[in-house]
Short mmCIF file of C-alpha atoms in Angstrom, two decimals:
data_model
loop_
_atom_site.label_atom_id
_atom_site.label_comp_id
_atom_site.label_asym_id
_atom_site.label_seq_id
_atom_site.Cartn_x
_atom_site.Cartn_y
_atom_site.Cartn_z
CA MET A 1 -43.14 -2.05 -50.74
CA ASN A 2 -41.25 -3.31 -47.73
CA ASP A 3 -40.92 -0.40 -45.30
CA SER A 4 -39.10 -2.29 -42.58
CA PRO A 5 -35.54 -1.15 -41.92
CA GLY A 6 -32.66 -3.51 -41.99
CA TRP A 7 -30.58 -4.45 -38.97
CA ALA A 8 -27.97 -1.76 -38.40
CA THR A 9 -24.39 -2.82 -37.89
CA PRO A 10 -23.43 -2.33 -34.23
CA GLY A 11 -21.54 0.93 -33.93
CA SER A 12 -22.44 2.16 -37.42
CA SER A 13 -24.53 5.06 -38.59
CA PRO A 14 -27.69 4.36 -40.55
CA SER A 15 -28.15 5.51 -44.08
CA ASP A 16 -30.59 8.29 -44.89
CA ASP A 17 -33.48 5.99 -45.49
CA GLY A 18 -32.37 3.20 -43.10
CA ARG A 19 -31.76 0.72 -45.95
CA GLN A 20 -29.01 -0.24 -48.33
CA GLY A 21 -28.82 -1.94 -51.61
CA THR A 22 -30.90 -1.70 -54.74
CA PRO A 23 -33.96 -3.67 -55.73
CA ALA A 24 -31.71 -5.90 -57.76
CA ASP A 25 -29.83 -6.83 -54.62
CA ARG A 26 -32.94 -8.12 -52.88
CA PRO A 27 -33.25 -11.84 -52.35
CA ASP A 28 -36.48 -12.00 -54.33
CA ASN A 29 -34.56 -10.97 -57.44
CA ASP A 30 -31.53 -13.23 -57.23
CA GLY A 31 -33.25 -16.09 -58.96
CA GLY A 32 -32.86 -18.65 -56.22
CA ALA A 33 -33.73 -16.96 -52.97
CA ARG A 34 -36.25 -18.49 -50.65
CA GLN A 35 -39.68 -16.94 -50.80
CA PRO A 36 -41.75 -17.50 -47.67
CA GLU A 37 -45.20 -18.74 -48.42
CA GLN A 38 -48.23 -16.99 -47.02
CA PRO A 39 -49.59 -18.93 -44.05
CA THR A 40 -53.19 -19.90 -43.98
CA GLY A 41 -55.44 -17.84 -41.74
CA GLY A 42 -53.92 -14.43 -42.59
CA PRO A 43 -50.68 -12.86 -43.83
CA LYS A 44 -47.75 -13.24 -41.45
CA TRP A 45 -44.78 -12.97 -43.78
CA SER A 46 -43.89 -10.07 -46.02
CA ALA A 47 -43.69 -10.68 -49.74
CA GLU A 48 -40.40 -8.80 -49.89
CA GLN A 49 -37.39 -9.47 -47.73
CA PRO A 50 -35.00 -6.88 -46.26
CA PRO A 51 -32.08 -5.86 -48.49
CA PRO A 52 -28.69 -7.46 -47.93
CA GLY A 53 -25.78 -5.75 -46.33
CA GLN A 54 -27.51 -3.81 -43.54
CA TRP A 55 -26.06 -6.03 -40.83
CA SER A 56 -22.45 -6.77 -41.59
CA SER A 57 -20.20 -9.02 -39.57
CA PRO A 58 -17.99 -6.53 -37.71
CA GLY A 59 -14.43 -7.63 -37.47
CA ALA A 60 -15.22 -11.26 -38.18
CA THR A 61 -13.93 -13.62 -40.84
CA PRO A 62 -16.65 -15.69 -42.50
CA PRO A 63 -16.36 -19.43 -41.96
CA ALA A 64 -15.36 -21.80 -44.72
CA ASP A 65 -17.93 -22.87 -47.24
CA VAL A 66 -20.43 -25.29 -45.78
CA PRO A 67 -21.88 -27.95 -48.06
CA PRO A 68 -25.67 -27.91 -48.32
CA ALA A 69 -27.75 -30.68 -46.85
CA PRO A 70 -31.00 -31.99 -48.29
CA ALA A 71 -33.89 -29.65 -47.68
CA ALA A 72 -36.56 -30.87 -45.35
CA GLN A 73 -39.68 -29.73 -43.56
CA PRO A 74 -39.20 -29.06 -39.83
CA ALA A 75 -41.26 -31.17 -37.51
CA ALA A 76 -44.11 -29.71 -35.50
CA GLY A 77 -42.97 -27.74 -32.48
CA TRP A 78 -39.89 -26.32 -34.15
CA GLY A 79 -41.45 -22.91 -34.64
CA ALA A 80 -42.88 -23.32 -38.13
CA GLN A 81 -46.01 -21.29 -38.75
CA PRO A 82 -49.09 -23.18 -39.95
CA GLY A 83 -49.00 -23.30 -43.71
CA THR A 84 -45.47 -21.97 -43.90
CA SER A 85 -42.93 -23.96 -45.88
CA TYR A 86 -39.24 -24.05 -45.09
CA SER A 87 -38.38 -26.23 -48.06
CA GLY A 88 -35.46 -25.03 -50.07
CA ARG A 89 -33.28 -24.02 -47.13
CA HIS A 90 -29.92 -25.66 -46.68
CA SER A 91 -29.16 -27.28 -43.39
CA TYR A 92 -26.23 -26.02 -41.34
CA PRO A 93 -23.82 -27.39 -40.38
CA GLY A 94 -24.89 -30.91 -41.38
CA GLY A 95 -27.77 -33.21 -42.19
CA PRO A 96 -30.79 -34.21 -40.13
CA ASP A 97 -30.46 -34.73 -36.38
CA GLN A 98 -31.00 -37.99 -34.50
CA TRP A 99 -34.79 -37.61 -34.73
CA GLY A 100 -34.72 -37.08 -38.48
CA ARG A 101 -35.53 -33.38 -38.28
CA ALA A 102 -33.70 -31.02 -40.60
CA ALA A 103 -30.90 -29.08 -38.96
CA VAL A 104 -31.20 -25.29 -39.12
CA ALA A 105 -28.53 -22.64 -39.42
CA LYS A 106 -27.35 -21.72 -35.93
CA PRO A 107 -24.25 -19.55 -36.09
CA GLY A 108 -24.77 -18.27 -32.54
CA VAL A 109 -27.06 -18.76 -29.56
CA ILE A 110 -30.31 -19.23 -31.53
CA PRO A 111 -31.35 -21.04 -34.70
CA LEU A 112 -32.20 -18.77 -37.62
CA ARG A 113 -35.94 -19.44 -37.77
CA PRO A 114 -39.02 -18.53 -35.74
CA LEU A 115 -38.29 -19.29 -32.10
CA GLY A 116 -40.26 -21.14 -29.48
CA LEU A 117 -40.52 -20.14 -25.83
CA GLY A 118 -37.84 -22.60 -24.75
CA GLU A 119 -35.42 -21.40 -27.43
CA ILE A 120 -35.86 -17.76 -26.38
CA LEU A 121 -35.17 -18.56 -22.74
CA ASP A 122 -32.33 -20.93 -23.65
CA GLY A 123 -30.76 -18.35 -25.95
CA SER A 124 -30.85 -15.77 -23.19
CA VAL A 125 -29.21 -18.11 -20.67
CA ALA A 126 -26.73 -19.44 -23.26
CA THR A 127 -25.53 -15.91 -24.01
CA MET A 128 -24.98 -15.22 -20.32
CA ARG A 129 -23.12 -18.52 -19.95
CA THR A 130 -21.03 -18.31 -23.12
CA HIS A 131 -20.25 -14.60 -23.00
CA TRP A 132 -20.02 -14.23 -19.22
CA ARG A 133 -16.74 -12.33 -19.44
CA SER A 134 -18.68 -9.46 -21.02
CA VAL A 135 -22.12 -9.91 -19.44
CA VAL A 136 -21.18 -10.44 -15.77
CA PRO A 137 -18.89 -7.39 -15.36
CA ILE A 138 -21.56 -5.08 -16.79
CA THR A 139 -24.41 -6.34 -14.64
CA LEU A 140 -22.25 -6.81 -11.53
CA VAL A 141 -20.84 -3.29 -11.62
CA VAL A 142 -24.21 -1.67 -12.29
CA ALA A 143 -26.00 -3.78 -9.66
CA THR A 144 -23.29 -2.95 -7.10
CA VAL A 145 -23.54 0.78 -7.75
CA ILE A 146 -27.34 0.64 -7.51
CA GLN A 147 -27.32 -1.25 -4.21
CA VAL A 148 -24.52 0.77 -2.58
CA ILE A 149 -26.36 4.01 -3.30
CA GLY A 150 -29.64 2.43 -2.21
CA VAL A 151 -28.21 1.23 1.11
CA LEU A 152 -26.69 4.64 1.89
CA VAL A 153 -29.90 6.46 0.97
CA GLN A 154 -32.04 4.16 3.09
CA LYS A 155 -29.63 4.30 6.03
CA PHE A 156 -29.34 8.07 6.29
CA MET A 157 -32.86 9.03 5.22
CA LEU A 158 -34.64 6.62 7.55
CA SER A 159 -32.30 6.62 10.55
CA ASP A 160 -33.93 9.70 12.15
CA LEU A 161 -37.45 8.26 12.14
CA PRO A 162 -38.96 7.54 15.56
CA LEU A 163 -38.73 3.90 16.64
CA SER A 164 -42.28 3.00 17.63
CA SER A 165 -44.99 0.67 16.56
CA ALA A 166 -47.77 1.80 14.24
CA GLU A 167 -50.27 1.90 17.12
CA ASP A 168 -48.09 4.26 19.19
CA MET A 169 -47.31 6.71 16.39
CA THR A 170 -48.87 10.14 16.37
CA ALA A 171 -50.42 11.46 13.17
CA GLU A 172 -47.42 13.72 12.57
CA GLU A 173 -44.95 10.86 13.05
CA ALA A 174 -46.95 8.64 10.71
CA ILE A 175 -46.93 11.34 8.01
CA ASP A 176 -43.17 11.87 8.41
CA SER A 177 -42.53 8.13 8.22
CA LEU A 178 -44.66 7.77 5.11
CA GLY A 179 -43.01 10.77 3.44
CA SER A 180 -39.49 9.51 4.16
CA THR A 181 -40.35 6.02 2.93
CA LEU A 182 -41.81 7.40 -0.30
CA ALA A 183 -38.75 9.61 -0.82
CA VAL A 184 -36.41 6.65 -0.40
CA SER A 185 -38.53 4.62 -2.81
CA VAL A 186 -38.45 7.39 -5.44
CA VAL A 187 -34.67 7.80 -5.17
CA ASN A 188 -34.09 4.05 -5.36
CA GLN A 189 -36.38 3.71 -8.36
CA PHE A 190 -34.61 6.56 -10.15
CA ILE A 191 -31.22 4.93 -9.57
CA GLN A 192 -32.63 1.59 -10.70
CA VAL A 193 -33.95 3.12 -13.93
CA ILE A 194 -30.61 4.75 -14.74
CA GLY A 195 -28.77 1.49 -14.15
CA THR A 196 -31.30 -0.46 -16.19
CA ILE A 197 -30.86 1.91 -19.14
CA VAL A 198 -27.08 1.38 -19.16
CA VAL A 199 -27.40 -2.39 -18.78
CA THR A 200 -30.09 -2.67 -21.45
CA ALA A 201 -28.08 -0.65 -23.95
CA MET A 202 -24.85 -2.60 -23.50
CA LEU A 203 -26.42 -6.06 -23.25
CA THR A 204 -28.46 -5.43 -26.39
CA MET A 205 -25.22 -5.02 -28.32
CA ILE A 206 -23.74 -8.17 -26.77
CA PHE A 207 -26.83 -10.20 -27.68
CA SER A 208 -26.85 -8.84 -31.23
CA ARG A 209 -23.34 -10.22 -31.74
CA ALA A 210 -24.04 -13.44 -29.85
CA VAL A 211 -26.77 -14.24 -32.38
CA LEU A 212 -24.06 -14.21 -35.05
CA GLY A 213 -21.71 -16.30 -32.92
CA GLN A 214 -19.41 -13.35 -32.24
CA HIS A 215 -17.93 -12.23 -28.95
CA SER A 216 -18.12 -8.66 -27.74
CA SER A 217 -15.95 -7.10 -25.06
CA VAL A 218 -17.22 -4.64 -22.48
CA SER A 219 -15.45 -1.77 -24.24
CA GLU A 220 -16.96 -2.74 -27.60
CA ALA A 221 -20.43 -2.98 -26.10
CA TRP A 222 -20.04 0.46 -24.53
CA ARG A 223 -18.70 1.95 -27.77
CA ASP A 224 -21.65 0.55 -29.75
CA ALA A 225 -24.29 1.52 -27.18
CA ARG A 226 -23.08 4.99 -26.23
CA PRO A 227 -24.46 6.92 -29.26
CA GLN A 228 -28.01 5.75 -28.44
CA LEU A 229 -27.93 6.10 -24.63
CA LEU A 230 -29.61 9.51 -24.51
CA ARG A 231 -32.32 8.36 -26.87
CA LEU A 232 -32.89 5.24 -24.79
CA ALA A 233 -33.16 7.42 -21.68
CA GLY A 234 -35.66 9.63 -23.50
CA LEU A 235 -37.66 6.58 -24.57
CA THR A 236 -37.78 5.27 -20.99
CA LEU A 237 -38.72 8.70 -19.61
CA LEU A 238 -41.44 9.22 -22.22
CA LEU A 239 -42.98 5.84 -21.49
CA ALA A 240 -42.91 6.48 -17.73
CA LEU A 241 -44.48 9.91 -18.15
CA GLY A 242 -47.21 8.45 -20.32
CA ILE A 243 -48.07 5.89 -17.64
CA ILE A 244 -48.09 8.56 -14.91
CA LEU A 245 -50.26 10.96 -16.93
CA LEU A 246 -52.67 8.19 -17.78
CA GLY A 247 -52.98 7.37 -14.09
CA ALA A 248 -53.48 11.03 -13.23
CA VAL A 249 -56.32 11.34 -15.73
CA LEU A 250 -58.10 8.17 -14.64
CA VAL A 251 -57.40 7.89 -10.90
CA LEU A 252 -56.67 11.39 -9.61
CA PRO A 253 -60.14 12.93 -10.20
CA GLY A 254 -61.80 10.34 -7.98
CA ALA A 255 -59.15 10.73 -5.30
CA LEU A 256 -59.43 14.54 -5.29
CA ALA A 257 -63.22 14.32 -5.13
CA GLY A 258 -62.98 12.06 -2.11
CA SER A 259 -64.85 9.28 -3.90
CA VAL A 260 -63.19 5.96 -3.16
CA GLY A 261 -65.48 4.16 -5.62
CA LEU A 262 -64.60 6.51 -8.50
CA ALA A 263 -60.89 6.20 -7.70
CA VAL A 264 -61.15 2.40 -7.71
CA VAL A 265 -62.96 2.46 -11.05
CA GLY A 266 -60.24 4.71 -12.47
CA PHE A 267 -57.54 2.37 -11.19
CA VAL A 268 -59.31 -0.67 -12.65
CA ALA A 269 -59.37 1.11 -16.02
CA TRP A 270 -55.78 2.33 -15.70
CA LEU A 271 -54.10 -1.00 -14.88
CA PRO A 272 -55.07 -2.96 -18.04
CA LEU A 273 -54.21 0.05 -20.19
CA VAL A 274 -50.73 0.19 -18.64
CA ILE A 275 -50.23 -3.53 -19.27
CA TRP A 276 -51.45 -3.22 -22.86
CA LEU A 277 -49.18 -0.25 -23.59
CA GLY A 278 -46.23 -1.90 -21.82
CA ILE A 279 -46.43 -4.97 -24.08
CA LYS A 280 -47.19 -2.91 -27.18
CA PHE A 281 -44.00 -0.91 -26.72
CA SER A 282 -41.90 -3.66 -25.12
CA LEU A 283 -39.73 -4.05 -28.25
CA ALA A 284 -39.02 -0.34 -28.59
CA SER A 285 -35.65 -0.44 -26.81
CA PRO A 286 -34.04 -3.13 -29.05
CA ALA A 287 -35.55 -1.42 -32.10
CA LEU A 288 -34.00 1.87 -31.00
CA MET A 289 -30.58 0.36 -30.30
CA LEU A 290 -30.25 -2.05 -33.23
CA GLU A 291 -31.92 0.01 -35.96
CA LYS A 292 -30.27 3.25 -34.82
CA SER A 293 -33.66 4.93 -34.99
CA THR A 294 -35.30 7.81 -33.16
CA VAL A 295 -37.55 7.47 -30.13
CA ILE A 296 -40.79 7.96 -32.06
CA LYS A 297 -39.75 5.52 -34.79
CA ALA A 298 -38.79 2.96 -32.14
CA PHE A 299 -42.27 3.17 -30.60
CA ALA A 300 -43.81 2.77 -34.06
CA ARG A 301 -41.60 -0.22 -34.87
CA SER A 302 -42.47 -1.94 -31.61
CA SER A 303 -46.17 -1.38 -32.21
CA LYS A 304 -45.86 -2.86 -35.69
CA LEU A 305 -43.84 -5.90 -34.61
CA VAL A 306 -46.07 -6.69 -31.63
CA GLY A 307 -49.27 -6.34 -33.66
CA GLY A 308 -51.00 -9.70 -34.00
CA SER A 309 -48.71 -11.33 -31.42
CA TRP A 310 -49.66 -9.35 -28.31
CA TRP A 311 -50.85 -12.33 -26.27
CA ARG A 312 -47.83 -14.42 -27.14
CA ILE A 313 -45.39 -11.67 -26.16
CA PHE A 314 -47.44 -10.95 -23.04
CA GLY A 315 -47.25 -14.60 -21.98
CA ILE A 316 -43.49 -14.82 -22.52
CA THR A 317 -42.93 -11.52 -20.70
CA VAL A 318 -45.04 -12.58 -17.71
CA LEU A 319 -43.30 -15.96 -17.53
CA THR A 320 -39.90 -14.26 -17.64
CA ALA A 321 -40.93 -11.87 -14.87
CA LEU A 322 -42.15 -14.82 -12.79
CA ILE A 323 -38.84 -16.65 -13.28
CA ALA A 324 -36.93 -13.50 -12.33
CA PHE A 325 -39.06 -13.08 -9.21
CA MET A 326 -38.48 -16.66 -8.11
CA VAL A 327 -34.72 -16.38 -8.67
CA ALA A 328 -34.60 -13.13 -6.73
CA LEU A 329 -36.63 -14.63 -3.90
CA MET A 330 -34.39 -17.68 -3.61
CA VAL A 331 -31.22 -15.59 -3.66
CA VAL A 332 -32.22 -12.58 -1.55
CA ALA A 333 -34.32 -14.25 1.17
CA PRO A 334 -31.41 -16.16 2.83
CA PHE A 335 -29.27 -13.00 2.97
CA GLN A 336 -32.14 -11.02 4.46
CA MET A 337 -32.72 -13.65 7.12
CA VAL A 338 -29.03 -13.70 8.10
CA GLY A 339 -28.86 -9.91 8.22
CA LEU A 340 -32.06 -9.65 10.26
CA PHE A 341 -31.49 -12.36 12.85
CA ALA A 342 -27.69 -12.29 13.12
CA PHE A 343 -27.08 -8.53 12.97
CA GLY A 344 -30.43 -6.75 13.07
CA GLY A 345 -32.19 -7.67 16.29
CA GLY A 346 -34.61 -10.25 14.91
CA LEU A 347 -38.37 -9.83 14.82
CA ASP A 348 -38.34 -7.05 17.42
CA SER A 349 -36.49 -4.80 14.98
CA LEU A 350 -39.24 -5.36 12.43
CA GLU A 351 -41.89 -4.31 14.91
CA ASP A 352 -40.22 -1.08 15.97
CA GLY A 353 -38.91 -0.25 12.48
CA SER A 354 -35.19 -0.27 13.33
CA ALA A 355 -34.44 -3.03 10.81
CA GLN A 356 -35.01 -0.69 7.85
CA SER A 357 -32.05 1.52 8.87
CA ALA A 358 -29.71 -0.96 10.63
CA TRP A 359 -26.40 -1.68 8.89
CA GLY A 360 -26.58 -5.47 9.19
CA PRO A 361 -29.93 -6.05 7.45
CA LEU A 362 -29.20 -3.34 4.87
CA ILE A 363 -25.77 -4.70 3.89
CA PHE A 364 -26.81 -8.35 3.72
CA SER A 365 -29.98 -7.50 1.80
CA GLY A 366 -27.89 -5.41 -0.60
CA ILE A 367 -25.46 -8.30 -1.20
CA GLY A 368 -28.35 -10.61 -2.00
CA LEU A 369 -29.86 -8.06 -4.39
CA ILE A 370 -26.50 -7.57 -6.16
CA ILE A 371 -26.24 -11.32 -6.83
CA ALA A 372 -29.89 -11.56 -7.89
CA GLN A 373 -29.70 -8.59 -10.29
CA THR A 374 -26.46 -9.88 -11.80
CA ILE A 375 -28.38 -13.02 -12.77
CA ILE A 376 -31.76 -11.51 -13.60
CA MET A 377 -30.87 -8.49 -15.73
CA PRO A 378 -29.16 -10.46 -18.53
CA ILE A 379 -32.08 -12.91 -18.71
CA GLN A 380 -34.70 -10.18 -18.96
CA SER A 381 -32.71 -8.11 -21.46
CA GLY A 382 -31.95 -11.23 -23.51
CA VAL A 383 -35.58 -12.28 -23.71
CA THR A 384 -36.56 -8.80 -24.95
CA VAL A 385 -33.86 -8.75 -27.63
CA LEU A 386 -34.61 -12.30 -28.80
CA LEU A 387 -38.35 -11.54 -28.94
CA TYR A 388 -37.51 -8.61 -31.21
CA ILE A 389 -35.35 -10.83 -33.42
CA ASP A 390 -38.01 -13.54 -33.46
CA GLN A 391 -40.71 -11.12 -34.57
CA ARG A 392 -38.52 -9.76 -37.34
CA ILE A 393 -37.72 -13.26 -38.53
CA ARG A 394 -41.44 -14.08 -38.61
CA ARG A 395 -42.52 -10.83 -40.26
CA GLU A 396 -39.57 -9.63 -42.32
CA GLY A 397 -37.28 -12.58 -43.03
CA LEU A 398 -34.46 -11.20 -40.88
CA ASP A 399 -32.88 -14.66 -40.84
CA LEU A 400 -31.61 -14.07 -44.40
CA GLU A 401 -29.76 -10.96 -43.29
CA LEU A 402 -28.40 -12.65 -40.18
CA ALA A 403 -27.15 -15.58 -42.24
CA ARG A 404 -25.30 -13.25 -44.61
CA ALA A 405 -23.74 -11.40 -41.66
CA ALA A 406 -22.65 -14.72 -40.14
CA GLY A 407 -21.00 -15.74 -43.41
CA ILE A 408 -23.28 -18.70 -44.16
CA GLU A 409 -23.06 -19.50 -47.84
CA ASN A 410 -26.15 -20.16 -49.98
CA TYR A 411 -28.54 -19.73 -47.07
CA GLY A 412 -32.15 -19.65 -48.22
CA THR A 413 -31.43 -20.81 -51.77
CA THR A 414 -33.23 -23.71 -53.34
CA GLY A 415 -31.46 -26.95 -52.50
CA GLY A 416 -30.69 -29.53 -55.07
#
């Protein structure tokens, strides 16, 4: 029996069991629905598809009937799984493209089939470009609040530190400097986490509508995301606590015993476990937001969806992080240089530590970070949401439900 929940309508409340419809409503019982074949080398597709009606098209009018095009097999590189047949699907909105490949339903920013790396990245960027009136205000406001608070915290918490080089510091001054720096880092990270939770929640709702080709205003995104914000905060906190406790168990004993070797061994064991758990639960936030589930169920759903695709999701996540780092570096570095050399005293201020609390470097660095985060946060959130959608399309035939919600007629039926 298919135990995967359907895609909840943004802003709606889930049913008691997370599904709607009767067995007779399922696409495997309508006489003409597409049945995914089992790929060679192991099961990848469920025998049953999710029931219809879980993801409705909120406030949208379905498009006019679209005539079916001849069914065709997609060419290699279009995301088809080995041994998986896509015959029987209708093309949308027309026939084959200029290379003779069958067109695929694409009501929004992604085609309704398993996605490749380029399509995931392109869908994320396309959403930011097409729906910028909703995306940019959210990320810009949150990034500005984060950086303003961060600049003020760093200015007033580090301004009283003694200005001297590391060689001239006494042991007490070095301890005070380290403590103040750690305190600033903790406060900044806390603010960053809070902002990330808000951005992730709202952008997830915008991406869920963008997949259907629908626009979402800032107020609609907030209305849809608000009921799950506390749960998303709990999910983030629980994951962070798990990572910290794991580090305490593996690294802290060696550090307390004064054994550098034991502490290093513990760290070497802790780091890969953190990476493994981070990828394993990387799809928990979109599962929580879009399935209207609880924190524990979201972790379980992420674990199930990632299973068997860990390395693929790991590679896409690392590549996305690398792209984000490069974008941030290119944007922030020029602002930091201007702030340091034009208003901060140049290299001398780096040596004596005054640059970390001077207004010029702090303000210009903050401006650069605001611009960088406004660009980066939608890309990272979009990749996570589209990875979740991609895994559900591959495992649970979510494309059928998305097509119904988008108003595509006869999607998945046997073509004539």
